[in-house]
Every structure is written in C-alpha cells, then in structure tokens.
XYZ file of N, CA, C and O in Angstrom:
380
model
N 109.704 111.118 112.257
C 109.827 109.642 112.510
C 109.131 109.354 113.834
O 109.322 110.025 114.845
N 108.309 108.217 113.901
C 107.606 107.923 115.145
C 108.537 107.504 116.251
O 109.602 106.963 116.012
N 108.109 107.793 117.470
C 108.892 107.359 118.623
C 108.714 105.871 118.842
O 107.806 105.247 118.413
N 109.637 105.263 119.562
C 109.585 103.862 119.915
C 108.524 103.606 120.969
O 108.496 104.272 122.007
N 107.602 102.729 120.749
C 106.541 102.429 121.690
C 107.118 101.581 122.852
O 108.132 100.984 122.725
N 106.393 101.623 123.932
C 106.857 100.914 125.138
C 106.201 99.555 125.338
O 106.621 98.813 126.186
N 105.171 99.190 124.619
C 104.536 97.905 124.822
C 103.720 97.499 123.615
O 103.622 98.181 122.659
N 103.040 96.308 123.733
C 102.272 95.810 122.612
C 101.025 96.659 122.336
O 100.557 97.406 123.208
N 100.573 96.629 121.102
C 99.460 97.450 120.699
C 98.180 96.649 120.726
O 98.162 95.420 120.580
N 97.075 97.373 120.829
C 95.754 96.749 120.712
C 95.137 97.186 119.398
O 95.583 98.154 118.806
N 94.081 96.535 118.978
C 93.396 96.927 117.754
C 92.356 97.939 117.983
O 92.255 98.553 119.062
N 91.571 98.238 116.960
C 90.462 99.133 117.110
C 89.294 98.330 117.600
O 88.963 97.256 117.088
N 88.625 98.851 118.652
C 87.511 98.072 119.211
C 86.196 98.595 118.681
O 85.918 99.770 118.681
N 85.389 97.662 118.147
C 84.130 97.957 117.645
C 83.127 97.910 118.807
O 82.887 96.868 119.357
N 82.608 99.058 119.208
C 81.837 99.171 120.431
C 80.520 98.345 120.419
O 80.082 97.838 121.433
N 79.921 98.178 119.248
C 78.673 97.382 119.162
C 78.910 95.890 119.400
O 78.032 95.180 119.810
N 80.096 95.417 119.050
C 80.366 93.969 119.142
C 81.523 93.664 120.091
O 81.826 92.513 120.307
N 82.188 94.671 120.583
C 83.421 94.489 121.379
C 84.476 93.681 120.611
O 85.266 92.933 121.207
N 84.450 93.829 119.340
C 85.350 93.094 118.466
C 86.494 94.003 118.035
O 86.272 95.133 117.653
N 87.684 93.516 118.064
C 88.841 94.301 117.645
C 89.035 94.221 116.142
O 88.976 93.130 115.590
N 89.191 95.382 115.540
C 89.552 95.427 114.106
C 91.072 95.445 114.061
O 91.710 96.258 114.708
N 91.724 94.576 113.259
C 93.122 94.492 113.286
C 93.821 95.784 112.774
O 93.293 96.448 111.896
N 94.944 96.096 113.368
C 95.767 97.195 112.934
C 96.824 96.688 112.013
O 97.072 95.451 111.931
N 97.507 97.589 111.288
C 98.560 97.174 110.369
C 99.864 96.999 111.103
O 100.179 97.773 112.058
N 100.651 96.034 110.709
C 101.994 95.825 111.316
C 102.954 95.243 110.287
O 102.529 94.562 109.318
N 104.233 95.529 110.518
C 105.292 94.969 109.662
C 105.904 93.719 110.255
O 106.705 93.080 109.647
N 105.480 93.353 111.459
C 106.063 92.123 112.030
C 105.517 90.884 111.361
O 104.446 90.902 110.781
N 106.244 89.811 111.485
C 105.831 88.542 110.874
C 104.717 87.940 111.712
O 104.714 88.084 112.950
N 103.801 87.198 111.096
C 102.745 86.530 111.856
C 103.312 85.451 112.767
O 104.332 84.796 112.405
N 102.741 85.336 113.935
C 103.124 84.264 114.837
C 102.287 83.009 114.559
O 101.265 83.110 113.889
N 102.679 81.907 115.126
C 101.959 80.667 114.916
C 100.503 80.863 115.264
O 100.149 81.395 116.344
N 99.605 80.494 114.360
C 98.183 80.541 114.605
C 97.516 81.881 114.249
O 96.302 82.001 114.192
N 98.307 82.892 113.935
C 97.738 84.203 113.541
C 97.408 84.171 112.090
O 98.077 83.540 111.319
N 96.297 84.875 111.743
C 95.894 85.004 110.328
C 95.856 86.474 109.959
O 95.425 87.320 110.733
N 96.352 86.725 108.738
C 96.286 88.074 108.208
C 94.832 88.522 108.160
O 93.961 87.817 107.678
N 94.596 89.722 108.688
C 93.232 90.283 108.682
C 92.436 89.918 109.933
O 91.352 90.453 110.163
N 92.944 89.026 110.779
C 92.219 88.683 111.994
C 92.941 89.363 113.189
O 92.360 90.219 113.793
N 94.144 88.968 113.529
C 94.860 89.601 114.602
C 95.435 90.954 114.181
O 95.432 91.931 114.912
N 96.071 90.949 113.006
C 96.697 92.113 112.403
C 96.509 92.077 110.936
O 96.275 91.011 110.364
N 96.716 93.207 110.285
C 96.886 93.279 108.855
C 98.399 93.296 108.610
O 99.067 94.313 108.866
N 98.950 92.168 108.238
C 100.404 92.056 108.055
C 100.809 92.656 106.716
O 100.178 92.417 105.694
N 101.890 93.466 106.746
C 102.312 94.153 105.533
C 103.842 94.253 105.547
O 104.451 93.990 106.570
N 104.378 94.636 104.440
C 105.833 94.858 104.357
C 106.188 96.256 104.974
O 105.309 97.132 105.036
N 107.433 96.392 105.300
C 107.886 97.712 105.799
C 107.732 98.761 104.684
O 107.279 99.836 104.988
N 108.025 98.369 103.461
C 107.897 99.338 102.373
C 106.464 99.741 102.181
O 106.163 100.934 101.981
N 105.561 98.804 102.214
C 104.114 99.116 102.036
C 103.629 99.970 103.184
O 102.827 100.921 102.988
N 104.068 99.698 104.393
C 103.680 100.448 105.578
C 104.152 101.895 105.414
O 103.395 102.819 105.603
N 105.412 102.074 105.113
C 106.008 103.386 104.992
C 105.427 104.168 103.840
O 105.279 105.423 103.905
N 105.037 103.487 102.732
C 104.331 104.147 101.655
C 102.980 104.723 102.131
O 102.646 105.882 101.805
N 102.272 103.931 102.960
C 100.992 104.402 103.478
C 101.176 105.569 104.460
O 100.405 106.539 104.499
N 102.258 105.562 105.213
C 102.613 106.678 106.108
C 102.831 107.976 105.266
O 102.293 108.987 105.551
N 103.593 107.808 104.158
C 103.849 108.942 103.275
C 102.555 109.483 102.645
O 102.513 110.707 102.313
N 101.581 108.658 102.507
C 100.288 109.075 101.908
C 99.274 109.549 102.944
O 98.097 109.732 102.649
N 99.767 109.713 104.189
C 98.900 110.074 105.310
C 97.748 109.097 105.463
O 96.636 109.439 105.797
N 98.058 107.802 105.328
C 97.102 106.773 105.377
C 96.849 106.171 106.785
O 96.076 105.221 106.903
N 97.526 106.773 107.810
C 97.354 106.300 109.180
C 96.816 107.411 110.067
O 97.250 108.533 109.954
N 95.943 107.058 110.952
C 95.484 108.027 111.994
C 96.597 108.165 112.988
O 96.882 109.243 113.480
N 97.252 107.035 113.293
C 98.418 107.054 114.178
C 99.267 105.883 113.882
O 98.812 104.918 113.267
N 100.540 105.993 114.127
C 101.462 104.897 113.931
C 102.687 105.035 114.834
O 102.991 106.117 115.321
N 103.293 103.902 115.115
C 104.467 103.887 116.046
C 105.352 102.715 115.639
O 104.960 101.861 114.869
N 106.526 102.737 116.294
C 107.439 101.623 116.102
C 107.674 100.982 117.456
O 107.821 101.649 118.487
N 107.685 99.656 117.468
C 107.908 98.907 118.703
C 108.676 97.652 118.325
O 108.313 96.904 117.425
N 109.782 97.405 119.054
C 110.554 96.188 118.811
C 111.041 96.048 117.399
O 111.170 94.931 116.908
N 111.328 97.166 116.763
C 111.849 97.125 115.388
C 110.767 96.968 114.335
O 111.068 96.886 113.161
N 109.508 96.841 114.721
C 108.386 96.717 113.801
C 107.481 97.936 113.887
O 107.468 98.630 114.877
N 106.744 98.171 112.799
C 105.840 99.321 112.758
C 104.418 98.810 112.955
O 104.033 97.688 112.545
N 103.605 99.620 113.658
C 102.229 99.346 113.960
C 101.416 100.612 113.671
O 101.922 101.706 113.987
N 100.185 100.500 113.190
C 99.422 101.696 112.904
C 97.946 101.403 112.681
O 97.589 100.356 112.279
N 97.110 102.444 112.960
C 95.705 102.393 112.714
C 95.462 103.150 111.412
O 95.666 104.368 111.316
N 95.014 102.408 110.396
C 94.823 103.052 109.103
C 93.519 103.816 109.068
O 92.534 103.461 109.772
N 93.536 104.855 108.273
C 92.324 105.663 108.024
C 91.225 104.742 107.463
O 90.077 104.803 107.837
N 91.609 103.839 106.570
C 90.668 102.932 105.912
C 89.986 102.031 106.913
O 88.802 101.770 106.772
N 90.712 101.562 107.921
C 90.105 100.655 108.928
C 89.010 101.343 109.660
O 87.938 100.788 109.942
N 89.229 102.620 110.012
C 88.201 103.397 110.731
C 87.018 103.694 109.777
O 85.831 103.595 110.190
N 87.307 104.025 108.510
C 86.230 104.253 107.544
C 85.380 102.973 107.349
O 84.143 103.082 107.219
N 85.990 101.854 107.350
C 85.281 100.566 107.147
C 84.251 100.366 108.309
O 83.141 99.917 108.069
N 84.664 100.703 109.509
C 83.755 100.605 110.652
C 82.651 101.676 110.578
O 81.480 101.355 110.783
N 82.991 102.872 110.248
C 81.983 103.981 110.177
C 80.950 103.672 109.062
O 79.769 103.980 109.254
N 81.403 103.068 107.983
C 80.461 102.706 106.894
C 79.409 101.721 107.321
O 78.328 101.636 106.757
N 79.715 100.923 108.370
C 78.761 99.945 108.915
C 77.936 100.569 110.030
O 77.263 99.869 110.761
N 78.050 101.906 110.247
C 77.335 102.649 111.247
C 77.667 102.104 112.635
O 76.791 101.950 113.468
N 78.923 101.818 112.852
C 79.379 101.304 114.114
C 80.302 102.327 114.765
O 80.807 103.222 114.136
N 80.449 102.228 116.077
C 81.289 103.126 116.857
C 82.679 102.561 116.959
O 82.847 101.392 117.263
N 83.673 103.390 116.760
C 85.071 102.933 116.754
C 85.804 103.583 117.915
O 85.770 104.791 118.079
N 86.444 102.753 118.726
C 87.271 103.222 119.821
C 88.671 102.749 119.571
O 88.967 101.590 119.342
N 89.658 103.691 119.651
C 91.042 103.355 119.461
C 91.693 103.123 120.772
O 91.558 103.930 121.735
N 92.425 102.016 120.938
C 93.200 101.697 122.128
C 94.657 101.861 121.794
O 95.293 100.993 121.225
N 95.187 103.064 122.070
C 96.528 103.463 121.642
C 97.434 103.512 122.821
O 97.104 103.965 123.894
N 98.709 103.095 122.613
C 99.763 103.150 123.637
C 100.086 104.603 123.869
O 100.722 105.238 123.013
N 99.658 105.152 124.976
C 99.764 106.601 125.227
C 101.218 107.051 125.484
O 101.557 108.194 125.258
N 102.116 106.182 125.943
C 103.472 106.579 126.172
C 104.118 107.075 124.880
O 104.983 107.956 124.915
N 103.723 106.572 123.750
C 104.228 107.024 122.464
C 103.873 108.472 122.254
O 104.650 109.301 121.782
N 102.627 108.812 122.591
C 102.100 110.167 122.358
C 102.786 111.141 123.329
O 103.051 112.306 122.977
N 103.111 110.704 124.525
C 103.700 111.568 125.539
C 105.129 111.911 125.203
O 105.608 113.025 125.398
N 105.883 110.928 124.685
C 107.262 111.173 124.325
C 107.319 112.151 123.246
O 107.847 112.862 122.803
C-alpha cells in the first residue's frame, strides 16, 4: 500500500513545450478544472484496478485521494518523440 504523500502533486512535464501532462487522481474536479487538462479524474475502483495491473510508474495517496503517473501517459509522450520529466513528491519515496 502506498505511503501518505506530504503535499500536492505535479504532472509530467513535457520538456519540449514545458507543458504538464495530467496525472491520474481519484479526487473530484475543482471549479474550472477539466478532465484531461489538470488531471485525469477517475474512480477509486478504476485507479486501484490500474495499480493491480501495474499500470502506474508511481502512485501515492494524499488527503484521502490517490494520485499516480500512468505508464500510458509516459508512452503517449514518448510516441511523440518528446522528453518526459516526472515531478514526484520525494517524501513519499523516502518514507
């Protein structure tokens, strides 16, 4: 089971455009957020199914919600011959 994260997560940064690729989360969208733009919003069941299928490079829990970088999100960037940088909350990894 993933450790509890200490702070908010960032997305995957596309180095050629400095554009963040949204990560998956189980939290509800906030006012003005769109699915696929800030985050890929999903259900807890769908998220945990993807965890069970090894569909995340990394994932953590913060504030009762799950967040993760999917293997598919990184593949999508690589298919466009772009460089992908992950901005991960390191305190999760240290614990």
